[in-house]
XYZ file of C-alpha atoms in Angstrom:
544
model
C 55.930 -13.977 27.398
C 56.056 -12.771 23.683
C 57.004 -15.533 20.939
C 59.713 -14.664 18.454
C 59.774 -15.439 15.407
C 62.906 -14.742 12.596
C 61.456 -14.796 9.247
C 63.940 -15.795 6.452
C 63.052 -14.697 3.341
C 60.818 -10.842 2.346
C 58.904 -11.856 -0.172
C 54.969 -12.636 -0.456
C 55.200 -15.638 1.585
C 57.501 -13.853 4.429
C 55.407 -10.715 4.114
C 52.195 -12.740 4.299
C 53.796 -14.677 7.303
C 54.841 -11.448 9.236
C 51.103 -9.745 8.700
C 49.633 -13.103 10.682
C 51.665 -13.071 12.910
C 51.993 -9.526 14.007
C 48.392 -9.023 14.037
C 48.163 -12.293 16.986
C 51.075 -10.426 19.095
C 54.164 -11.861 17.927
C 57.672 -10.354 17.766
C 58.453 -10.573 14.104
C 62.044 -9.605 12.580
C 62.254 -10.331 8.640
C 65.565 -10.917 6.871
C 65.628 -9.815 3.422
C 68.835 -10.684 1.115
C 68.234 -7.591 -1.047
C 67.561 -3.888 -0.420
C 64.020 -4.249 -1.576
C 61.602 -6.611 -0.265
C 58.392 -8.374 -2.352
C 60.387 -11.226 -3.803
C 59.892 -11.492 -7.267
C 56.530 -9.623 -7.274
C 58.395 -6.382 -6.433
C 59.298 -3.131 -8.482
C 62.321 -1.273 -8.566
C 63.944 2.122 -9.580
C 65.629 1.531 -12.773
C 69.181 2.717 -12.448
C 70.150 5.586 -14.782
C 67.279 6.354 -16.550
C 66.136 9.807 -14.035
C 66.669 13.155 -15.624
C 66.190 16.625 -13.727
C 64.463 15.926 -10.730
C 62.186 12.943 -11.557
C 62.312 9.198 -10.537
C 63.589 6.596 -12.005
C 60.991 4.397 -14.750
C 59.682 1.807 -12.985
C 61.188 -2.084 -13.601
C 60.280 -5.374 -12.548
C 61.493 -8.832 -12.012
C 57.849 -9.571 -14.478
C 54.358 -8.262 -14.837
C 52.029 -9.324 -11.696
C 48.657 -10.684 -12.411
C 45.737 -11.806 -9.807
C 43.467 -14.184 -11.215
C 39.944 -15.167 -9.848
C 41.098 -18.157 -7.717
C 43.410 -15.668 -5.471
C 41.049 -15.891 -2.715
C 44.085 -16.228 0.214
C 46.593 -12.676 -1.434
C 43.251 -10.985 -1.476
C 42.436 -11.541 1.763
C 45.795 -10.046 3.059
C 45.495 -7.483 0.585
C 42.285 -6.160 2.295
C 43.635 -5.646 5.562
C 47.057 -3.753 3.907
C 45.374 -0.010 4.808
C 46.122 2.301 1.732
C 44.711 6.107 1.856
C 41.342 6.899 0.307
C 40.507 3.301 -0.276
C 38.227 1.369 2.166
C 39.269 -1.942 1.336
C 43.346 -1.569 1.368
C 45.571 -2.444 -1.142
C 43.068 -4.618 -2.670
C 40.751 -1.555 -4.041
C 44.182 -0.990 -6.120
C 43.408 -3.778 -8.315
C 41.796 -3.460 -11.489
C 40.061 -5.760 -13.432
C 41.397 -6.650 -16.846
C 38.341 -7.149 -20.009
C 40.493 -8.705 -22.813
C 43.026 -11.226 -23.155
C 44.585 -11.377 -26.427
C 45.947 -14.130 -28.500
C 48.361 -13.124 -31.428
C 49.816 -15.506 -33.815
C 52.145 -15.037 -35.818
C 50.865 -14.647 -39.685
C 47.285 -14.613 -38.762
C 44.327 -12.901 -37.418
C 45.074 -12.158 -33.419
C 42.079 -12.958 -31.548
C 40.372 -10.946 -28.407
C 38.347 -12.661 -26.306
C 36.607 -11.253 -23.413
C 38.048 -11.936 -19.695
C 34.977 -11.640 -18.184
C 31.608 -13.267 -18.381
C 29.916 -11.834 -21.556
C 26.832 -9.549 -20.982
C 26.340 -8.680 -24.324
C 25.226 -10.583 -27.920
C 28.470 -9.730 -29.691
C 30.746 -10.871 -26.639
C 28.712 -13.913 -26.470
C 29.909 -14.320 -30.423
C 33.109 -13.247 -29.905
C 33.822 -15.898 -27.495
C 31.633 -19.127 -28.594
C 33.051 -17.976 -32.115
C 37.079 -18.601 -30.432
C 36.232 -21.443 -28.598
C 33.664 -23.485 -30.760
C 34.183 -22.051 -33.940
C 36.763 -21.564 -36.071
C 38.417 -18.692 -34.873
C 41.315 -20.529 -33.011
C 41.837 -23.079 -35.996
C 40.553 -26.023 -33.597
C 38.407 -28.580 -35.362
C 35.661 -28.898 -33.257
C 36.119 -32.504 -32.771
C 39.230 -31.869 -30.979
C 37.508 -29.303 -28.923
C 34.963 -31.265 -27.575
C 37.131 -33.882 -26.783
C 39.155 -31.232 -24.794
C 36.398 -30.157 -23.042
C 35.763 -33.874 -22.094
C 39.152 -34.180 -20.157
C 38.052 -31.228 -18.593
C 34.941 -32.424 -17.208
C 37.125 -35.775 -16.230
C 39.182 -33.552 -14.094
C 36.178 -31.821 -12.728
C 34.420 -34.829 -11.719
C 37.409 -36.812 -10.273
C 38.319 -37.239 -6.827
C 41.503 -35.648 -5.120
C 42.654 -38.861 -4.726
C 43.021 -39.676 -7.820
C 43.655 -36.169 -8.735
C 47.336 -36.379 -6.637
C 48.068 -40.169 -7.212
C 47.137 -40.269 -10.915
C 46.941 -37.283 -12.477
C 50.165 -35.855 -10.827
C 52.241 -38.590 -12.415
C 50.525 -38.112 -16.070
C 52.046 -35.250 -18.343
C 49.823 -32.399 -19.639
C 50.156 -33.744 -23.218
C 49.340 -37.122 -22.534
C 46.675 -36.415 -20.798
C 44.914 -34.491 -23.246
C 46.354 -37.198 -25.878
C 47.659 -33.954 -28.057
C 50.101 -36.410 -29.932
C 47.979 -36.479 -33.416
C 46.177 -33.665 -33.010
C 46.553 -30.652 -34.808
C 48.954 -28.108 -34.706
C 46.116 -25.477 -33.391
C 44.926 -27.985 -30.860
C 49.087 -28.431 -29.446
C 49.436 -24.770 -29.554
C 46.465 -23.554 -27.890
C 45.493 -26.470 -25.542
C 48.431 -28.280 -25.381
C 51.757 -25.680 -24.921
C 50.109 -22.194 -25.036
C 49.028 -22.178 -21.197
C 51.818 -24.446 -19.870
C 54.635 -21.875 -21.817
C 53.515 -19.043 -21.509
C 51.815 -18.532 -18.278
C 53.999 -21.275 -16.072
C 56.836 -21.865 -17.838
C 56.393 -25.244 -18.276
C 56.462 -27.604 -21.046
C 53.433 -29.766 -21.679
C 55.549 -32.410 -21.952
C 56.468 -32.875 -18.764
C 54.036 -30.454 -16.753
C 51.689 -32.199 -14.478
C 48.474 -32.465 -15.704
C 47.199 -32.130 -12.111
C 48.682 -28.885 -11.733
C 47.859 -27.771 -15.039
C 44.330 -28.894 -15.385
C 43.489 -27.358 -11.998
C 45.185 -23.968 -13.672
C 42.605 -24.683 -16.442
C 39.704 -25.227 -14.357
C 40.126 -22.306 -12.090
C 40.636 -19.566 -14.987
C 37.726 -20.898 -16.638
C 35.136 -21.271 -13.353
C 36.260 -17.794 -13.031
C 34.960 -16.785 -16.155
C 31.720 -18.589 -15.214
C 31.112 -16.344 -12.295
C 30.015 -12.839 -12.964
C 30.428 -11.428 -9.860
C 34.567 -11.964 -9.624
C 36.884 -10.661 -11.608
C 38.699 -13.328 -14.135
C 42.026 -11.240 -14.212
C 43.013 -8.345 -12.105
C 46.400 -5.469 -12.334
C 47.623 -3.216 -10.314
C 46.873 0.290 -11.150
C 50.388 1.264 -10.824
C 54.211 -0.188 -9.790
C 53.619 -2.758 -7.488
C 55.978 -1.618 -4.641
C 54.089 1.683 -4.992
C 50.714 0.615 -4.524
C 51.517 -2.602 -2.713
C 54.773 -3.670 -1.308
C 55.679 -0.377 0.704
C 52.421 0.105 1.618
C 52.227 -3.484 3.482
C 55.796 -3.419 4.725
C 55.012 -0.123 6.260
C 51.750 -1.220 8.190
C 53.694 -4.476 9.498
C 56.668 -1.704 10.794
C 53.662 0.013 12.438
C 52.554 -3.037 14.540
C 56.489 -3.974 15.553
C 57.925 -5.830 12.716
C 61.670 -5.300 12.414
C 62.796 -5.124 8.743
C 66.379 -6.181 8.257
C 67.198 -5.641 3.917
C 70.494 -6.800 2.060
C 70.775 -9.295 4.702
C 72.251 -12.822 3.423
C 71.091 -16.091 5.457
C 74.287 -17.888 5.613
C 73.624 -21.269 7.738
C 70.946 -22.622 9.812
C 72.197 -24.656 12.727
C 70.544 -27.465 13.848
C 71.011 -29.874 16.912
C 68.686 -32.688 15.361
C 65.810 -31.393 17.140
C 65.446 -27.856 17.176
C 66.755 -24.697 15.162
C 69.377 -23.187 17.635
C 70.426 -20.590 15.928
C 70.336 -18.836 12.315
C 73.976 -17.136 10.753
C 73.791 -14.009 8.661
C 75.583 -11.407 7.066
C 74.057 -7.757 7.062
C 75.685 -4.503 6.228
C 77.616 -4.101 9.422
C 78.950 -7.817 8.585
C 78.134 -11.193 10.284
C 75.785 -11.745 13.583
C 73.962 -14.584 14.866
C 69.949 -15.018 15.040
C 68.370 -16.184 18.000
C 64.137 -16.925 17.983
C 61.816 -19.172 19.417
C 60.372 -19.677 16.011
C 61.556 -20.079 12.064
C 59.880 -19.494 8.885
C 62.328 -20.597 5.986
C 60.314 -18.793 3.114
C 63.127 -18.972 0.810
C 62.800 -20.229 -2.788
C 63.979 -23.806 -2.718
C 67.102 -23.366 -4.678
C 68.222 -21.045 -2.238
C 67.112 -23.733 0.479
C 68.784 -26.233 -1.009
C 72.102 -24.385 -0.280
C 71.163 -23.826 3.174
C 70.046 -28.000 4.126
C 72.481 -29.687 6.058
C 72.599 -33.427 7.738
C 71.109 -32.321 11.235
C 68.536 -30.553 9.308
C 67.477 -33.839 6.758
C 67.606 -35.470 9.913
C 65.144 -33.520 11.797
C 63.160 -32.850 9.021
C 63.023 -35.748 7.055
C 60.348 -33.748 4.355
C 63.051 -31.459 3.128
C 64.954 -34.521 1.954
C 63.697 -34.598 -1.573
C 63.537 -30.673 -2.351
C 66.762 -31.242 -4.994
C 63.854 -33.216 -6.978
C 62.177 -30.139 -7.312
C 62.956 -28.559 -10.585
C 63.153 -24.799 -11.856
C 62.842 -22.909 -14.964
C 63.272 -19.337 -16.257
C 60.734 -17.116 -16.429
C 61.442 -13.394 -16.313
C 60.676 -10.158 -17.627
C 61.570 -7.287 -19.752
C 59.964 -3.732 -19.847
C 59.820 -1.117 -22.892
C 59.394 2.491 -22.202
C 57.379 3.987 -25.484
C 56.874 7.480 -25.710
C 53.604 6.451 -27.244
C 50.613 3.703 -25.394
C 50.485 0.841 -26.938
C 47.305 -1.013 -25.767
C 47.046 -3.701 -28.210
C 43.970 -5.100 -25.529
C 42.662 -4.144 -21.958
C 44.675 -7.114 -20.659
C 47.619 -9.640 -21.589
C 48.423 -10.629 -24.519
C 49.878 -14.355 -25.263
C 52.059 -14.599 -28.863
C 50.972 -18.132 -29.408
C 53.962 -18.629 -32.023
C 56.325 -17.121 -30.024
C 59.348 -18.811 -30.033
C 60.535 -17.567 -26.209
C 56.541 -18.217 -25.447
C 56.283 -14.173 -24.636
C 52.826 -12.681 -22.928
C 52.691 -9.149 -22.231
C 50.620 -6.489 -20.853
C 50.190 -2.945 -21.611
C 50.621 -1.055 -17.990
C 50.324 2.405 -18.590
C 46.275 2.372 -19.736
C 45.431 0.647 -16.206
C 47.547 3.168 -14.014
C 45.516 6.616 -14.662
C 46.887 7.706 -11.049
C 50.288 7.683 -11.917
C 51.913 10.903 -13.715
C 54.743 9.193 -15.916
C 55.552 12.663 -17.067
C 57.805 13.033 -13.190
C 59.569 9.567 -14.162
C 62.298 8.970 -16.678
C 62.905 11.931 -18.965
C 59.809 13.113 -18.939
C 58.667 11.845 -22.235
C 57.391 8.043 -21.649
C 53.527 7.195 -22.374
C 53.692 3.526 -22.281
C 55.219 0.549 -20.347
C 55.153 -2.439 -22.400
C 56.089 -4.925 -19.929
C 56.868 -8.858 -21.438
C 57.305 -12.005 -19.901
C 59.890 -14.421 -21.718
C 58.968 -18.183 -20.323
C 61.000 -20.332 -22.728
C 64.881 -19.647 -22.783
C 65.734 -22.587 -24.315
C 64.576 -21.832 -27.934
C 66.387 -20.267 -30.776
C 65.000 -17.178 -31.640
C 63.653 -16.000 -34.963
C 66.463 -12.681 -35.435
C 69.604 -13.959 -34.158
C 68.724 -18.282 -34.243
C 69.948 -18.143 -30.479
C 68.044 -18.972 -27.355
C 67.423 -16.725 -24.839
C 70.398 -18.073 -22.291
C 73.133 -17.326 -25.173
C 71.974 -13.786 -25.989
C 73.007 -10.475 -24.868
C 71.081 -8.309 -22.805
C 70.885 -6.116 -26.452
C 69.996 -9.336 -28.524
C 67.234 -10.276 -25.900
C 65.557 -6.812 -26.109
C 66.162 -6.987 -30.285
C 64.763 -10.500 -30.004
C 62.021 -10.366 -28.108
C 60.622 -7.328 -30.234
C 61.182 -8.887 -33.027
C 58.871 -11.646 -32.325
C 56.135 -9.674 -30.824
C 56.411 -7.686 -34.017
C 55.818 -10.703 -36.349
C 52.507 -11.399 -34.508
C 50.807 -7.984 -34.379
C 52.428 -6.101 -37.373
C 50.778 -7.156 -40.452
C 51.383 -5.216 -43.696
C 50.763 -0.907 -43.270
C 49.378 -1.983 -39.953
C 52.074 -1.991 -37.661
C 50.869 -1.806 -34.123
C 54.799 -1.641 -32.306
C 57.205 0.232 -33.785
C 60.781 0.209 -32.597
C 61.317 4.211 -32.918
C 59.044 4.599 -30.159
C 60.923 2.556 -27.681
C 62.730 5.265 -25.533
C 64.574 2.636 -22.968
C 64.187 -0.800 -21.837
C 64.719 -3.011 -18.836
C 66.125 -6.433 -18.726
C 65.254 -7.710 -15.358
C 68.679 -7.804 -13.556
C 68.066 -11.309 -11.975
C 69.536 -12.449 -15.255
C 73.436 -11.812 -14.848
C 76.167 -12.152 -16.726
C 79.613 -13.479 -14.831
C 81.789 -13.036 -18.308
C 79.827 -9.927 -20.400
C 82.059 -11.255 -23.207
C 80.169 -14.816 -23.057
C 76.474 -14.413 -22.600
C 76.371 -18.010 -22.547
C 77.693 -17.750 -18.761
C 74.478 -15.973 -17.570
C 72.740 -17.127 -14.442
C 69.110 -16.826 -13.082
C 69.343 -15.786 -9.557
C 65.847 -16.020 -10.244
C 63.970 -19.009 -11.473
C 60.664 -20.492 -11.246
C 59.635 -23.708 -9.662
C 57.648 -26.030 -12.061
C 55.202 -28.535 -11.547
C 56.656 -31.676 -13.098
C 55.250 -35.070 -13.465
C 55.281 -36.542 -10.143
C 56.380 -33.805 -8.364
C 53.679 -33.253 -5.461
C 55.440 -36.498 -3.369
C 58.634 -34.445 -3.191
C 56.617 -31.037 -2.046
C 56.476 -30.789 1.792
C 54.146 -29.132 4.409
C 54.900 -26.177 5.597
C 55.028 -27.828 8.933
C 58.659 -30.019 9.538
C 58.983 -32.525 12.207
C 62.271 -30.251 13.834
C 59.625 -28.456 16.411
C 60.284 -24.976 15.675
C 61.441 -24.625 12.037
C 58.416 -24.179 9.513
C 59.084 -23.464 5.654
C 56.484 -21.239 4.230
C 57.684 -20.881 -0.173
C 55.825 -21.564 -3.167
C 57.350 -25.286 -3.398
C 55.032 -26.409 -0.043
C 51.907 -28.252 -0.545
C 48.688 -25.957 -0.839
C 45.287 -26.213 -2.156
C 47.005 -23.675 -4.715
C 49.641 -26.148 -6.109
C 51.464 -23.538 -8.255
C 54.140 -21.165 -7.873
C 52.755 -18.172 -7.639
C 51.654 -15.225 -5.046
C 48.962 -17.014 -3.828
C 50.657 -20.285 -2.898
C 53.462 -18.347 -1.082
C 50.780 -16.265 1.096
C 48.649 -19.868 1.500
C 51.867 -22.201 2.485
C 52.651 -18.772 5.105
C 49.201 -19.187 6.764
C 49.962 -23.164 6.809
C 52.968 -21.922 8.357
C 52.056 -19.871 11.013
C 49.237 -22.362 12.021
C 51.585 -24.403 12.903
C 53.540 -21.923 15.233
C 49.869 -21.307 16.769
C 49.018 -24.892 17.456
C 52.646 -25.160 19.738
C 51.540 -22.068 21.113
C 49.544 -20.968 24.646
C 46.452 -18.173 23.628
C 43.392 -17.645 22.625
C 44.308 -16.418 18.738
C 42.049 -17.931 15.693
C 44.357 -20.045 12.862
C 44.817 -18.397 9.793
C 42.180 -19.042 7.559
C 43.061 -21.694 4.150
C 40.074 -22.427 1.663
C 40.299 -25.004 -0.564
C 39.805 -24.337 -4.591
C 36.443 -23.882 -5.311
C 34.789 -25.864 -7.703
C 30.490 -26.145 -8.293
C 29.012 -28.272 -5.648
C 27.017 -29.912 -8.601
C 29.788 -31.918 -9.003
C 29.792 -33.680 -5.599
C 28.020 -36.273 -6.216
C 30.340 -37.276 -9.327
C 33.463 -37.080 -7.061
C 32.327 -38.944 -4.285
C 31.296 -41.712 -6.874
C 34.733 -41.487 -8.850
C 36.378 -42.079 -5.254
C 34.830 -45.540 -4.915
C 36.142 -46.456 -8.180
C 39.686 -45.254 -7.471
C 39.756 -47.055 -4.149
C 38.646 -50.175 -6.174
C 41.331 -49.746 -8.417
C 39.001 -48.847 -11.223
C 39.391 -46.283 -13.940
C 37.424 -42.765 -14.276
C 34.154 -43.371 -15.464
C 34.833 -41.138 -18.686
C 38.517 -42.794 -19.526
């Protein structure tokens, strides 16, 4: 007899959760609380801005990007069919060469995002790194590039028992460094591509971050940093959604989970509100792959008491991170890749869409006239800003988008060379998980939205995707993986843990999902296994 399984949640990890699943036989329905499914990674039509008869621009909820170390979303992505391309979705990506990094009042710096295979990329990149480019003293950098090689050549034992209660900034001792040294090494990563302060970021998480993006960079034959050569739910998200209705997944969209019943035991039953109003769930299986502040609202005392690793979830903690898009009726490149504005004081990266989608005619979208999609992440909205001295969560929708150019303007505008130029912006796009309950008080806005962060000793509060109530699973980027960051690939990891799971209760003959640690060079082996000893001794890292 055919298992069923209600998915609760459409976005990577409930998508990744309904493509194992369907492809081993299962009946899959996924409940979806909006109208378009991807989760945060998704595009959408921006309301109001179609003329004649073309399509709206193009938003998001923030720019995607698919690093080297995305081994399990590539995967999946390979087996999404997409016409003309013979490995899926995945032949949609498009590997990035640049990465920018713009400060404000000096000299931006572009570094190559790929191994160098020429003499003056070679330069270009010893020169950032080991010169003087980046303002480091090289002291300071080669005492950064010891902690790395401590990370690399400790054990995971001491990685999740020691390192996971140690902030970022302590461990790379940044207090007394210089300012270069903080704002490179110390905040620019944690800000501006997590959201996360160093201060309080783990440096497990963060120095595995750190030691993935530059392995990557080691090994010619992936690619660093990857885009999507157009809007994701174009080239992506429909695509995938429409394979999985094609092998019997039901799709059920602006459909609210309301409660989760539990006897102690087992998940009896799901609540929900559709579009035709309220109706009851009924499966043999559950995969909660809802963002944990959304689980949070949904945990009740049967379910702590069946589950007793969803206890702890409200010590998780979240932060803002979202997006805002410019239409330009000009490109603006600025580099083939992101950008970070080191200085910035809402820690903004960016990426310049338009040169990386050559497939898609922006001439049938809008009003005809856009040529560019600057598309900007904001990761700190706690800061005052440099035009109107208030942070992010205090400003208008109007004041953000003044705001936020007006900082990316003081890093690439320098004298007659101004790079962004406000009369080209034709329309812009707030991402509309930011709302505003009073739209006389922006100080009331909520994130329906945010981000889970990594802090300091937050892996023993993370669960498995496995619970001990037999038939409920979670599958979200706050569940332990080998990824151990909230992003795409951790959601379509913790679904694989997830579905395991449902496989191992299960009678048949299917293969688990496949989950692959972090790679790191077997060279280092030997250094690991050696740095274990000490740890179970109770002895210090060789290098400390």
């Amino acid at each position: 007899m055919t298992k069923k399984v209600a998915i609760l949640g459409g976005g990577i990890a409930g998508l990744s959760a309904a493509h194992e699943l369907v492809e081993r036989g299962f009946e899959v329905d996924v409940y979806e609380r909006r109208a378009i499914f991807g989760g945060k990674a998704r595009s959408m039509p921006v309301e109001g801005t179609a003329t004649g008869d073309r399509s709206p621009l193009p938003g998001e909820h923030g720019f995607r990007f698919f690093p080297s170390f995305y081994r399990h979303l590539k995967d999946t992505m390979k087996r999404i069919p997409y016409a003309g391309n013979e490995d899926g979705v995945f032949d949609n990506l498009i590997a990035t060469t640049q990465v920018l990094i713009a400060r404000a009042d000096a000299t931006e710096v572009t570094l190559p995002s790929e191994l160098p295979d020429s003499l003056d990329e070679w330069t270009a990149i010893l020169g950032a790194w080991f010169g003087n480019d980046l303002d480091i003293p090289p002291d300071e950098m080669n005492f950064f590039v010891d902690k790395m090689l401590t990370i690399l050549t400790s054990c995971q034992e001491r990685r999740d028992l020691e390192y996971d209660h140690i902030s970022w900034w302590d461990f790379i001792e940044a207090d007394g460094k210089s300012d270069a040294y903080k704002d490179f090494l110390g905040r620019g990563i944690t800000r501006s591509l997590v959201a996360m302060q160093a201060e309080v970021s783990s440096a497990r998480t963060i120095g595995n971050v750190y030691l993935q993006m530059m392995l990557g960079l080691a090994a010619p034959w992936l690619d660093v940093d990857s885009v999507l050569d157009g809007p994701t739910n174009d080239v992506w998200i429909d695509p995938w959604v429409e394979y999985l209705s094609q092998h019997g997944a039901a799709f059920h969209p602006e459909t609210t989970i309301d409660a989760i019943e539990c006897d102690g035991e087992r998940i009896t039953e799901c609540l929900a509100t559709g579009p035709n109003g309220g109706f009851s769930i009924d499966a043999d299986y559950y995969i909660a792959c809802l963002p944990v502040e959304v689980m949070l609202e949904l945990m009740t005392p049967a379910i702590e008491e069946g589950a007793p690793s969803l206890r702890n979830l409200d010590r998780l903690q979240t932060n803002w991170m979202n997006g805002i898009q410019f239409y330009l009726d000009r490109d603006v490149e600025l580099c083939h890749g992101h950008a970070i504005f080191v200085h910035s004081e809402w820690a903004l990266t960016s990426v310049s869409q338009h040169q990386f989608w050559s497939e898609f005619d922006m001439s049938r979208y809008g009003d005809g006239t856009i040529d560019g999609i600057f598309s900007v992440c904001i990761s700190d909205w706690n800061t005052p800003g440099i035009l109107h001295r208030k942070p992010a969560r205090e400003c208008t929708p109007e004041e953000i988008k003044e705001e936020v150019w007006a900082q990316l303007a003081a890093h690439v505008n320098d004298g007659a060379r101004r790079q962004l130029d406000e009369a080209n912006i034709v329309a812009w796009h707030l991402d509309p998980a930011i709302d505003y309950p009073d739209p006389n008080n922006p100080s009331t806005a909520v994130n329906a939205e945010p981000l889970l962060i990594n802090t300091v000793g937050s892996l023993q509060h993370r669960p498995e995707a496995n619970t001990a109530i037999s038939n409920f699973f979670v599958a979200s980027d706050y569940v332990r993986t080998n990824t151990d960051l909230a992003t795409m690939e951790a959601a379509n990891e913790a679904a694989r843990r997830a579905v395991n799971g449902i496989l191992e209760q299960t009678v048949g003959d299917h293969d688990p999902c496949l989950v692959w640690e972090l790679e790191e060079p077997v060279v280092f082996e030997p250094m690991k296994l050696y740095d274990r000893m000490r740890f179970k001794m109770g002895l210090p890292h060789s290098g400390a």
